Each structure stands twice: as C-alpha cells, then as structure tokens.
Coordinates of C-alpha atoms and ligand atoms in Angstrom, one line a residue:
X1 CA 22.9 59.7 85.6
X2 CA 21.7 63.0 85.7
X3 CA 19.0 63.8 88.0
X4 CA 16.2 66.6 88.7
X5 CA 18.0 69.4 89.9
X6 CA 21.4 68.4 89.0
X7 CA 24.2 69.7 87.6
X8 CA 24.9 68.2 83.9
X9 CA 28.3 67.7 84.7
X10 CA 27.4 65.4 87.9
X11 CA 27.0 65.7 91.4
X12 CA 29.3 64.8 94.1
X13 CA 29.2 61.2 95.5
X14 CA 28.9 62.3 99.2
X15 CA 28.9 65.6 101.4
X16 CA 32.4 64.6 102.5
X17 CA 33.2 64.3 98.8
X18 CA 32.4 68.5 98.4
X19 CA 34.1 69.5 101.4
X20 CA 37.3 67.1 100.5
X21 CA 37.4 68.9 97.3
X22 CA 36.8 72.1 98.3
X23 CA 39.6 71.9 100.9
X24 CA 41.8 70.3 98.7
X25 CA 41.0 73.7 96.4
X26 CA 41.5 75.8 99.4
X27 CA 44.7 74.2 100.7
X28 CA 47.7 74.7 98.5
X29 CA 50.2 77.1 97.6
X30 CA 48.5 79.8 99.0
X31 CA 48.7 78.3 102.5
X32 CA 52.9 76.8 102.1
X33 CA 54.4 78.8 99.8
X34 CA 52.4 82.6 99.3
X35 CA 51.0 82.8 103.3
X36 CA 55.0 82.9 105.1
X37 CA 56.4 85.4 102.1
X38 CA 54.1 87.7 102.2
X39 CA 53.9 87.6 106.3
X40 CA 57.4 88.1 106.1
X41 CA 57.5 90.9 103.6
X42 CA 54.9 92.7 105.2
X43 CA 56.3 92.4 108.8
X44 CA 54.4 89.6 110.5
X45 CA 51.8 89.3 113.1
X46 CA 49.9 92.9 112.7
X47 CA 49.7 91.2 108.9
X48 CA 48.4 88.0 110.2
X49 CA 45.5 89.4 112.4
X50 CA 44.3 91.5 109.7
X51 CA 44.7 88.3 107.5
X52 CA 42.6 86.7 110.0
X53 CA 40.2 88.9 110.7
X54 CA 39.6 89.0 106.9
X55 CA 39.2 85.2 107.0
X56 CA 36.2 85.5 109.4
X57 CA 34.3 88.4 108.8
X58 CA 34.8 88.5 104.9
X59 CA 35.6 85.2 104.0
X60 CA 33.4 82.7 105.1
X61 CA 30.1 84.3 104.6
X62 CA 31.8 85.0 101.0
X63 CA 32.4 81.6 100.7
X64 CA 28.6 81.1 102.2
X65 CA 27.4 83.0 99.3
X66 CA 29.5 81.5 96.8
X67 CA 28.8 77.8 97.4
X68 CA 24.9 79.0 97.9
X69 CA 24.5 80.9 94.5
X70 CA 26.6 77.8 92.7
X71 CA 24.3 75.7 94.1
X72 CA 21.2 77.5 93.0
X73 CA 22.5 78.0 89.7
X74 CA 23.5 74.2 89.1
X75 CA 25.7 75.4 86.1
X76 CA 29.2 77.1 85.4
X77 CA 29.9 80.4 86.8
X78 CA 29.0 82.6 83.8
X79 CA 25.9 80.3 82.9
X80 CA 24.7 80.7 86.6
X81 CA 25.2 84.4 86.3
X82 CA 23.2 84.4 83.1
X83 CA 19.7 82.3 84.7
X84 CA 19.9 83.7 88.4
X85 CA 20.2 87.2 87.4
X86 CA 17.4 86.5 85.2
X87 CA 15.0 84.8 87.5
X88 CA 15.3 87.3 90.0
X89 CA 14.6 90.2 86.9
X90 CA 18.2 92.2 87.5
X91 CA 20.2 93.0 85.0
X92 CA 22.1 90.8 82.5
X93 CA 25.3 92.8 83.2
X94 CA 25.7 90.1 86.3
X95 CA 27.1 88.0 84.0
X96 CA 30.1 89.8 83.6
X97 CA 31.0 88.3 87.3
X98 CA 31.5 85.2 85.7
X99 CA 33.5 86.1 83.0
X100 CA 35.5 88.1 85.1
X101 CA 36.3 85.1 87.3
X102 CA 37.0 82.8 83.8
X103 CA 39.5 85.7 83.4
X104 CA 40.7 85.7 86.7
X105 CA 41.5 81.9 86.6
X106 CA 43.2 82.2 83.6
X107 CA 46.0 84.6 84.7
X108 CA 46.0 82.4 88.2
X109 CA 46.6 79.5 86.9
X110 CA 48.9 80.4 84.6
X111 CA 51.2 81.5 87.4
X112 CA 50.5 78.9 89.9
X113 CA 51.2 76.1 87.6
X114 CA 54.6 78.0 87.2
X115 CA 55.7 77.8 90.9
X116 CA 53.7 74.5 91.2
X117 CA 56.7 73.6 88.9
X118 CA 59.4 74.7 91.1
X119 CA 57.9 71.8 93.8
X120 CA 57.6 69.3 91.7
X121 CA 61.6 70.6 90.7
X122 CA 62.4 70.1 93.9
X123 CA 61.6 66.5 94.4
X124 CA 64.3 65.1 92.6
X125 CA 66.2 68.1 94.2
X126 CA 66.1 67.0 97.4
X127 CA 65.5 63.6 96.9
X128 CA 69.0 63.6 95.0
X129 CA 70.5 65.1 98.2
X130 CA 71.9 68.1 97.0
X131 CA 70.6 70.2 100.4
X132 CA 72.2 67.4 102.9
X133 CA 74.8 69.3 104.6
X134 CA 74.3 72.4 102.4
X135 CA 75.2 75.9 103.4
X136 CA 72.6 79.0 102.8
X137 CA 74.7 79.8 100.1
X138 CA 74.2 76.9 98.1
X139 CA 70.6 76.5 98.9
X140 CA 69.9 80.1 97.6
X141 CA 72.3 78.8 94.7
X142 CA 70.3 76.1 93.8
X143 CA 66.6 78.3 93.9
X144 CA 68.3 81.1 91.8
X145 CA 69.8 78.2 89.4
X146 CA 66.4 77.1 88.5
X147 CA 64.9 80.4 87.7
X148 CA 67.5 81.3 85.1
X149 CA 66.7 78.0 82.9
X150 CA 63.9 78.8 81.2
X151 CA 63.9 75.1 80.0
X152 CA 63.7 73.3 83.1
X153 CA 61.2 76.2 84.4
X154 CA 58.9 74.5 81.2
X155 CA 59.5 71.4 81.6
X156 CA 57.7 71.3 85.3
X157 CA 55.3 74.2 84.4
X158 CA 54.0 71.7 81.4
X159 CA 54.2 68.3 83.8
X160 CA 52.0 70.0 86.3
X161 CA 49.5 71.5 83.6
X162 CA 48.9 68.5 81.9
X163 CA 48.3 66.6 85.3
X164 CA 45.9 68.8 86.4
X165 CA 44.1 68.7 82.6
X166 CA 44.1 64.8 82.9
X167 CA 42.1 65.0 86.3
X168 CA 39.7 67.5 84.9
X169 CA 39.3 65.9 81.6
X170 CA 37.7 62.7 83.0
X171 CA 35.4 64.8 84.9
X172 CA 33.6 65.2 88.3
X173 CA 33.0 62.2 89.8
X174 CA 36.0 60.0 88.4
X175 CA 38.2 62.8 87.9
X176 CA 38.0 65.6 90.5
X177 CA 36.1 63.3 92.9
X178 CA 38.4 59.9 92.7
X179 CA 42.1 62.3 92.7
X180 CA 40.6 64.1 96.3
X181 CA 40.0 61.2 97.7
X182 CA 42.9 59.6 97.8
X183 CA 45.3 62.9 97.3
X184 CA 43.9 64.5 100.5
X185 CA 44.3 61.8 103.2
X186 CA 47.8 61.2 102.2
X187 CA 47.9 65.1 102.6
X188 CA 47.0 65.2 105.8
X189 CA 48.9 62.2 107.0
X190 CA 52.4 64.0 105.3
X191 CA 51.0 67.0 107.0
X192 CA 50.8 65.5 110.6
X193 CA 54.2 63.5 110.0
X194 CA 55.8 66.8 108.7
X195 CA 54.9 68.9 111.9
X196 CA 56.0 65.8 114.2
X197 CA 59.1 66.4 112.4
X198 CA 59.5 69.9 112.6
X199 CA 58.5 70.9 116.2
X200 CA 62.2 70.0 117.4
X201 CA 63.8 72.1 115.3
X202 CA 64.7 75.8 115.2
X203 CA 64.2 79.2 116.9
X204 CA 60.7 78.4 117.5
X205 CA 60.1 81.3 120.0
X206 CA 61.3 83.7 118.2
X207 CA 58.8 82.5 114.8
X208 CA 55.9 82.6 117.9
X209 CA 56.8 86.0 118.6
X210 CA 57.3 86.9 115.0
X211 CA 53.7 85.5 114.0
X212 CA 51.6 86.7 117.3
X213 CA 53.3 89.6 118.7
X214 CA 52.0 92.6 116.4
X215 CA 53.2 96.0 115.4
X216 CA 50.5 97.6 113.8
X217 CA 52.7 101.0 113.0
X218 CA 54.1 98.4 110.4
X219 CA 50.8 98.2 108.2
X220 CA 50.3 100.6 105.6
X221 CA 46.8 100.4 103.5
X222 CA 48.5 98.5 100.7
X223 CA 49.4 95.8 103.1
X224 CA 46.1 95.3 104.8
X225 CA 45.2 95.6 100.8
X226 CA 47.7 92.3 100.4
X227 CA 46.2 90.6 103.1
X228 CA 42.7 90.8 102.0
X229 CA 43.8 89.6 98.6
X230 CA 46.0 86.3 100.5
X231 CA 42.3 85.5 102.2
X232 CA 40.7 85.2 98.7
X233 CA 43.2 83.5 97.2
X234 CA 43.8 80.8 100.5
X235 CA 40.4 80.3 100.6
X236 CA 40.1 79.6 96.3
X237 CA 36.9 83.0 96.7
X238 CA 35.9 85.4 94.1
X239 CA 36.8 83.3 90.6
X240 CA 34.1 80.9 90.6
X241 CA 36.2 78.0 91.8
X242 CA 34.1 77.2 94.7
X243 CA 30.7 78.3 92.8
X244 CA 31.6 75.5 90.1
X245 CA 31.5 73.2 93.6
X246 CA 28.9 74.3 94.7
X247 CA 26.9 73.7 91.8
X248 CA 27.8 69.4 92.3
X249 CA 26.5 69.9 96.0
X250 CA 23.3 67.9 96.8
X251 CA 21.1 70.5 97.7
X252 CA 20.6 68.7 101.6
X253 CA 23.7 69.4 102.2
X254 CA 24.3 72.3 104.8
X255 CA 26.6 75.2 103.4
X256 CA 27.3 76.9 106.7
X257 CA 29.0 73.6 108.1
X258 CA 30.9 72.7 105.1
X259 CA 32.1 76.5 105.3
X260 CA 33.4 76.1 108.4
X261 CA 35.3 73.1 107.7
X262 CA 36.8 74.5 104.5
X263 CA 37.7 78.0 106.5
X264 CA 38.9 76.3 109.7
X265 CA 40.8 74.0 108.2
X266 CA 42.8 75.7 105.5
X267 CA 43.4 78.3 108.5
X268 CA 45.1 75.9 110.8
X269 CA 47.4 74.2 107.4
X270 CA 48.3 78.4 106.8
X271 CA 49.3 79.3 110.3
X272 CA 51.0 75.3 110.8
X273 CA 53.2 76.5 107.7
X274 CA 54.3 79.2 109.3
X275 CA 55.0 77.9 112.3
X276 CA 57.3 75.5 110.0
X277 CA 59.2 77.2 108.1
X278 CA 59.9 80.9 110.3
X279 CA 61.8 78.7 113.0
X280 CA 64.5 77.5 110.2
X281 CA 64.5 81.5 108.4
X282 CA 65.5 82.7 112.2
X283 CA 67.6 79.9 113.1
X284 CA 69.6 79.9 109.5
X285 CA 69.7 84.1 109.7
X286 CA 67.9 83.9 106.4
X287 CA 65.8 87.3 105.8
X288 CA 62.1 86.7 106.5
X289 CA 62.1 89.3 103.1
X290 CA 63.6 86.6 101.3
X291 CA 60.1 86.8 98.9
X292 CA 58.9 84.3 96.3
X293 CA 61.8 81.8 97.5
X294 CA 61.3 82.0 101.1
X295 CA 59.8 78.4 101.5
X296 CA 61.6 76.5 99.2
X297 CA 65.2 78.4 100.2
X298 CA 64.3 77.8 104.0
X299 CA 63.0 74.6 103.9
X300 CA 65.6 72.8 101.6
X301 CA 67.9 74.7 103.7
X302 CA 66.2 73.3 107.3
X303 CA 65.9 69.8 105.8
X304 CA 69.9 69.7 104.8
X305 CA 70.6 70.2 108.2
X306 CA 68.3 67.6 109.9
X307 CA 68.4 64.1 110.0
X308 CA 67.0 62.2 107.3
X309 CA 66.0 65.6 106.3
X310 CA 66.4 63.9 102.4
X311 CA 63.8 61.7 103.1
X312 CA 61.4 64.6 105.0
X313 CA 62.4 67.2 102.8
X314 CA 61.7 64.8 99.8
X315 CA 58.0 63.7 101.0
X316 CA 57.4 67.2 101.7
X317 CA 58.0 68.5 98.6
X318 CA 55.7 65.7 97.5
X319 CA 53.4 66.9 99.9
X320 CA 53.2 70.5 98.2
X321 CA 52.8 69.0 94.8
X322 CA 49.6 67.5 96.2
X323 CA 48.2 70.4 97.5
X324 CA 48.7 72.6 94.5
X325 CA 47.1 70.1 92.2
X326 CA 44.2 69.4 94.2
X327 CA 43.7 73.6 93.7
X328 CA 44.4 73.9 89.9
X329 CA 42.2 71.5 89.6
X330 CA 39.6 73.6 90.6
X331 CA 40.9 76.5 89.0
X332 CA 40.5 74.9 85.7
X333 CA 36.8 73.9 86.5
X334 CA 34.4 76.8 86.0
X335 CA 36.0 77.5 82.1
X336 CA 35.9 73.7 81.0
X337 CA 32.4 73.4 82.5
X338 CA 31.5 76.6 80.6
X339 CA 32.7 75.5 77.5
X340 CA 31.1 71.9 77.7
X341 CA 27.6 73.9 78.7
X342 CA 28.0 76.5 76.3
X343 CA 30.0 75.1 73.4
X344 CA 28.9 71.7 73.4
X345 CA 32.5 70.6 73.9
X346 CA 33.6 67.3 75.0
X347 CA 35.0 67.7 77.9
X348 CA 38.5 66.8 77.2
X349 CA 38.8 69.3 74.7
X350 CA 37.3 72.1 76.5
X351 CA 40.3 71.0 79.3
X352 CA 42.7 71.0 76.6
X353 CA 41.7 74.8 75.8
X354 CA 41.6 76.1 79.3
X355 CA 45.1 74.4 80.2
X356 CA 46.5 75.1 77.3
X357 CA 45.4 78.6 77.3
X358 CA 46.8 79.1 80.7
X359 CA 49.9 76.8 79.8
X360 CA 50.9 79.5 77.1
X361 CA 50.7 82.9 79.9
X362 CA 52.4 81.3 82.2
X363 CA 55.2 81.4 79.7
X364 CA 55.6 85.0 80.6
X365 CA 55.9 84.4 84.4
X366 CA 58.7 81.9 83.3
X367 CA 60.7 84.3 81.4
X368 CA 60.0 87.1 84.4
X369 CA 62.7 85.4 86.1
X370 CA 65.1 85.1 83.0
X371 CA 65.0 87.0 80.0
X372 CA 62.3 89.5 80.6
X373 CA 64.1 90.2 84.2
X374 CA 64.6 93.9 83.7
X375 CA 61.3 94.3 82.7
X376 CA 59.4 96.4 85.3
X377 CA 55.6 97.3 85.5
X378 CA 55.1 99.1 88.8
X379 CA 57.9 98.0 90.2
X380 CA 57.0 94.5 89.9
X381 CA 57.9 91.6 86.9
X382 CA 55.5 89.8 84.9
X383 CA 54.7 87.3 87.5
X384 CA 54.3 90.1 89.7
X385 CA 52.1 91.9 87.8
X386 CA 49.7 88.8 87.1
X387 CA 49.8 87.7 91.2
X388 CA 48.8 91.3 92.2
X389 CA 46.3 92.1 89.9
X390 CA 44.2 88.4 90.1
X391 CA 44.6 88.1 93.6
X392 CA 44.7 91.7 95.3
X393 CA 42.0 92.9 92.3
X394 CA 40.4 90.6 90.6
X395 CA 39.5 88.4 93.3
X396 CA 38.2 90.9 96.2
X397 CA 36.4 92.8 93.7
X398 CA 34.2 89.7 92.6
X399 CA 34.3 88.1 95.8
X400 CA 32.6 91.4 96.7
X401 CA 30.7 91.5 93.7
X402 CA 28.9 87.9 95.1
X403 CA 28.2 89.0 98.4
X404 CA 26.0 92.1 97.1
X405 CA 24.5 89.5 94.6
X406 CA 23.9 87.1 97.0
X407 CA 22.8 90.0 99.5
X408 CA 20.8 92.0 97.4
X409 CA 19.5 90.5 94.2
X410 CA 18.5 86.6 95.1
X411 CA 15.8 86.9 97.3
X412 CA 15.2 86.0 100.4
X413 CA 13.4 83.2 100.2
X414 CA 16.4 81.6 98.0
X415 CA 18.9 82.5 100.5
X416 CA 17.2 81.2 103.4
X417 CA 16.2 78.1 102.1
X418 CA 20.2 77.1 100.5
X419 CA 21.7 78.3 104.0
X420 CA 19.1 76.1 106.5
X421 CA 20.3 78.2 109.5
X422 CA 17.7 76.3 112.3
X423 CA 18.1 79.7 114.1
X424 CA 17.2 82.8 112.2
X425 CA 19.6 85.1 114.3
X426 CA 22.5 83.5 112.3
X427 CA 20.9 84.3 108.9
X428 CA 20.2 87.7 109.6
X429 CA 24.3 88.2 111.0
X430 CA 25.0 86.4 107.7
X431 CA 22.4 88.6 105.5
X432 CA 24.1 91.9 107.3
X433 CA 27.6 90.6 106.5
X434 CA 27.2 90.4 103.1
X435 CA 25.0 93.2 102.3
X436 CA 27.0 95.8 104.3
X437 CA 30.0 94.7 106.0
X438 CA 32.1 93.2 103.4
X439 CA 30.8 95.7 100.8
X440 CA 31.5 98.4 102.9
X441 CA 35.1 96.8 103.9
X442 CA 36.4 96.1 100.5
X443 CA 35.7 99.3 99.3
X444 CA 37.8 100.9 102.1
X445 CA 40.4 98.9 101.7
X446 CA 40.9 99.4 98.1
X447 CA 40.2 103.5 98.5
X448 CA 43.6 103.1 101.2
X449 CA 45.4 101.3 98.6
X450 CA 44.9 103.6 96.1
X451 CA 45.4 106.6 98.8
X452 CA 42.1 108.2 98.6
X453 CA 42.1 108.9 102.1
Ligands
LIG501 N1 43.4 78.4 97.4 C1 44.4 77.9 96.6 C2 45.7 78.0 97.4 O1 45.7 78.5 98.5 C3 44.6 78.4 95.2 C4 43.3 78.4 94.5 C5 42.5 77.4 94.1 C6 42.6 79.6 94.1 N2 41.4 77.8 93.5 C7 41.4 79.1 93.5 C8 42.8 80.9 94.3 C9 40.4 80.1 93.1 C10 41.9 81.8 93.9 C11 40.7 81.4 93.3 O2 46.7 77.7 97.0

C-alpha cells in the first residue's frame, strides 16, 4: 500500500531497513578491491588522509543532502530533479543532474559487474584449491589467465548482472529490502571471522606504516583528484543511488544519524581491507603497484599459504560477491525507478533494460583486457577510461552539483525541517559545508587536475 507522502515504488519496512541498504550500497568493491589499488598506486598514507578528509568534510554532508533531497522528492532521481526544481521556481536545467547520474550508473555498472565477475570466478578458484601451496607466480598466472578468456570473463559478468536484475525486479520491499537483510549480517559475520583470521598473518607493521605514516611530497593534484573520486564512489554519492534511498525513507527518520552510520561504517570495512591484504603484498614481496589485481593476486596468494586458507579464501571470496551485489543493486535503482515512473513500465522490464543496457558496455571493459588490449585512450584501456571518467568526473561533479542544490535552491525551511538537527549550530556547519566548502573544494581539485594552477 502506498501511503500519503510515499514513494510509488514503496517505502522501507524500518529505519534499520534504509541504513542496511544503504550500507550494503556503500560497502562493496570500492572498499575490498578499488580502496588498497589505488592506495598502493598512489603511494599510501598521504593518499589515505586526503581520502579521509574527503570522507568527512565532503562526503557526509553530500550524502546529507543526497538522502534529504531524495526524500523530498519521493521519486527517481531525474523525476525529483524535475518537481523540486520546480517548486522552488529554478530552472528546469536541474534535471540534467539526474540524467547525468542515470548516465553515470550506466558506465559504472557496466564495469563493476565486470570485476564483480572475477569474485564470483574466484570462488570455485579457490574453493578448487588451486592457490594451496601456490607460488606468486602462479597466483599472478591464474589472475592474468582469466582476463585473456573473454568467454569465462562473460560468463561471470552475465551471472552477476542477472542476479542483481532479479533482486531489483521484484522491487523494494521484497527485493532490495528482503536480499539486505539477510546478505548484510552474513557480511558482517564473514567480515569479523575474516579479520580474526588475518591478524596473525603477515608483515603487519610494515602495512601500518605503509597506511599511516605519510609522505605528502608523493601527492600530485591528480592523485588528491583520485582520491576525491574513491570517496564518491565508496560512499555510492553523486549518481542518485542514495537519492533513489532516500526517497523510500519514512520521513521521521533522522538523516544526520543514518549518515553517520553509513560513512563510519563503510570507513572502518575500507581501512580493515587494507589492513588485510598490505600485510600479505609486503610479506609475499608483491608490488603494492600491482593495480586492478592487487586483491585478488594478494589474497589468493595469502590464503594458499595459510591454513585452511581454501576454506577462508573460499568464504571470502563469497564474502566480496555479497558486497558487490548488495551495491549494483542500488546502482540499477534510480533508471528502473525512472522508467517505471516515467514509462509506465513494469518493473521487471524496466530492470531488464537498465541491466541489459549495462550488460552490453561492460562488454568493452571485458575485451580491454583481451582483444582491445593495445587500445590506449590517455594512457588508460577501456575499462580505464569508463572507471576514471564515472568515478573521478562524473560523480564529484554531481555530488557537487547536489550540495549547491541542496545549499542554494531548496529553501531553508525544506532543509531544516528533512535534517531535524535539535541544535541549530550543526545545521548552519552543515548549510556552510555545502554551500561553500565542498563547492569551493571540488572545483580546486579538479582545476589541479587539469593543471590550471
Ligand atoms: N559504493 C560501492 C562500492 O564501494 C559502489 C557503488 C554503489 C556506487 N552504488 C554506487 C558507486 C553509486 C558510485 C555511485 O563498491
């Protein structure tokens, strides 16, 4: 049943519901596989403070503003950004921030379901015990094995689509709703088994100092550039994702708590990772420059070496799986709800459309690492090319583009009344963060980048 003030597509069952999905969008590859290769291409702990900093000062009161303009809305991304630009009498151009995120969750999905593949590729991998015992050599072996076959690249790019379409197909509450709740407890109980596991083994010192010990004369602006881009992409900002969330959130709900939760939480599961999987790349004298095969080269590698590391190494490629489809799901959600608002689509067909859509890109990041492998654009393959410009353009720009919306155009009296701060000093911090410092911050970061100054 639909209520006054509702969403048509539903609304979630409980407050713990939201913030279960909403972590379970935030907590995925980004965190295991993307968060330790791109701290260990761009040199480590100076990385990882400018990551966190962007965390706190950009990204939660971005994610404030996404979940609060959602919720205001109470319809997809590029409907909300039709009706709230319109109440507040600004311009219908607004609207192109929410087909800008449709776009944006296209090209991400169609990549992430790609390397969402290589975990689920790697459960029979492991659970087949081809890393027991194994050396480096035959661990990088078997990564480099699977990239050349296009077919078996397709096989798992297509299982992992069409799971994630079968969850969003049947809809909110007994789709999205009914797979969080059970995928993300047994997520966090592989999570806390896993590190119970791990803490015994490696060069864990020399990960510590690695991670927390910075040398800022390492950062250049297109790596501060690459970790503002990570903190979007971790925490699921900028496409719409968490506005499509928002909009099933019962308005009593408070949105700086549940922000908090998300943040903190997918934090701690980014920096746990690392702590995870540098103490095997130092102990096995892999390079921490290893790139897009660092965790699953290291950690089939750590696992072979420990015991029942067939049995660990098998659940916690289980584990990954989880996580990433718990975030294409929401990836997949502000398109389908779109085309069911807009189209009068059922929604399994409008899920059909979006995965399927995103199903055929991702053939291109397949082939990157095959046939089209001497294809260069900027130095960087297809894949490349589609990971750098969603997540270090697309998704700053219209995580950016919220907080001046939110900021600027809603007025006040909407603002205030979705956030509920009890103490009005916290609103204004929140109202100068997103009217001036993240504005102001993104813009400098990408004028670096593009060497402006
Ligand atoms: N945050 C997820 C991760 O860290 C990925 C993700 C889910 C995402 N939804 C998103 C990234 C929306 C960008 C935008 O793996």
């Amino acid at each position: 049943m639909v209520g006054k003030g509702q969403s048509i597509h539903g609304q979630w069952g409980s407050r713990w519901a939201f913030i279960l999905a909403a972590t379970g969008s935030a907590v995925g590859l980004g965190n295991i596989w993307r968060f330790p290769y791109v701290v260990g291409d761009h040199g480590g702990a100076a990385f990882v403070l400018v990551y966190l900093a962007c965390i706190a000062v950009i990204g939660v009161p971005v994610m404030m503003a996404e979940i609060l303009i959602g919720r205001r809305g109470r319809q997809s991304p590029i409907n909300t950004m039709r009706t709230l630009p319109a109440e507040a009498g600004a311009t219908p151009a607004w609207q192109l921030l929410g087909w800008m995120g449709v776009l944006a969750g296209f090209i991400v999905l169609s990549f992430y379901s790609v390397v969402a593949g290589w975990a689920l590729a790697y459960v029979p991998f492991t659970a087949s015990g081809m890393f027991t015992g194994a050396d480096t050599a035959t661990v990088e072996a078997a990564f480099t094995g699977l990239l050349d076959s296009p077919g078996q690249l397709l096989l798992w790019h297509t299982v992992f689509i069409a799971l994630t379409g079968y969850v969003v197909s049947r809809g909110v509450r007994s789709g999205i709703e009914k797979a969080v709740r059970v995928l993300m407890p047994l997520l966090f109980l592989l999570l806390l088994l896993m590190v119970g596991y791990g803490m015994g083994a490696g060069a864990f010192a020399e990960a510590v100092a690695f991670l927390f010990t910075p040398d800022f004369s390492a950062l250049t602006g297109e790596s501060v550039l690459i970790a503002m881009g990570q903190a979007f992409f971790t925490l699921s900002l900028g496409l719409g994702a968490i506005m499509a969330y928002g909009s099933y959130l019962s308005s009593r709900s408070s949105i700086p708590r549940n922000a908090g939760i998300i943040a903190g939480a997918d934090t701690v599961i980014a920096l746990i990772a690392g702590l995870a999987i540098f103490p095997i790349v130092f102990a096995a004298g892999l390079d921490p420059q290893e790139g897009a095969g660092l965790v699953f080269v290291a950690l089939s590698y750590g696992f072979g070496q420990m015991p029942m590391g067939m049995l660990f190494g098998t659940l916690f490629f289980v584990l990954l799986s989880f996580a990433a489809w718990t975030s294409a799901i929401s990836i997949t959600e502000p398109a389908t709800a779109y085309l069911v608002e807009s189209r009068g689509w059922r929604r399994p067909r409008a899920t059909f459309a979006v995965a399927g859509t995103a199903w055929f890109v991702g053939i291109g990041s397949i082939l990157s690492f095959n046939y089209w492998s001497d294809m260069q654009i900027l130095g960087m393959n297809f894949m490349g090319v589609m990971e750098y410009l969603s997540t270090s353009v697309m998704l700053p720009l219209g995580g950016m583009l919220m907080a001046l919306f939110a900021g600027w155009v809603l007025p006040r009296s909407a603002t205030v009344q979705e956030l509920g701060f009890k103490n009005q000093g916290w609103y204004m911090a929140w109202l100068f963060l997103v009217r001036y410092v993240v504005p102001v911050a993104i813009l400098i970061v990408f004028a670096r980048a593009l060497g402006l100054f």
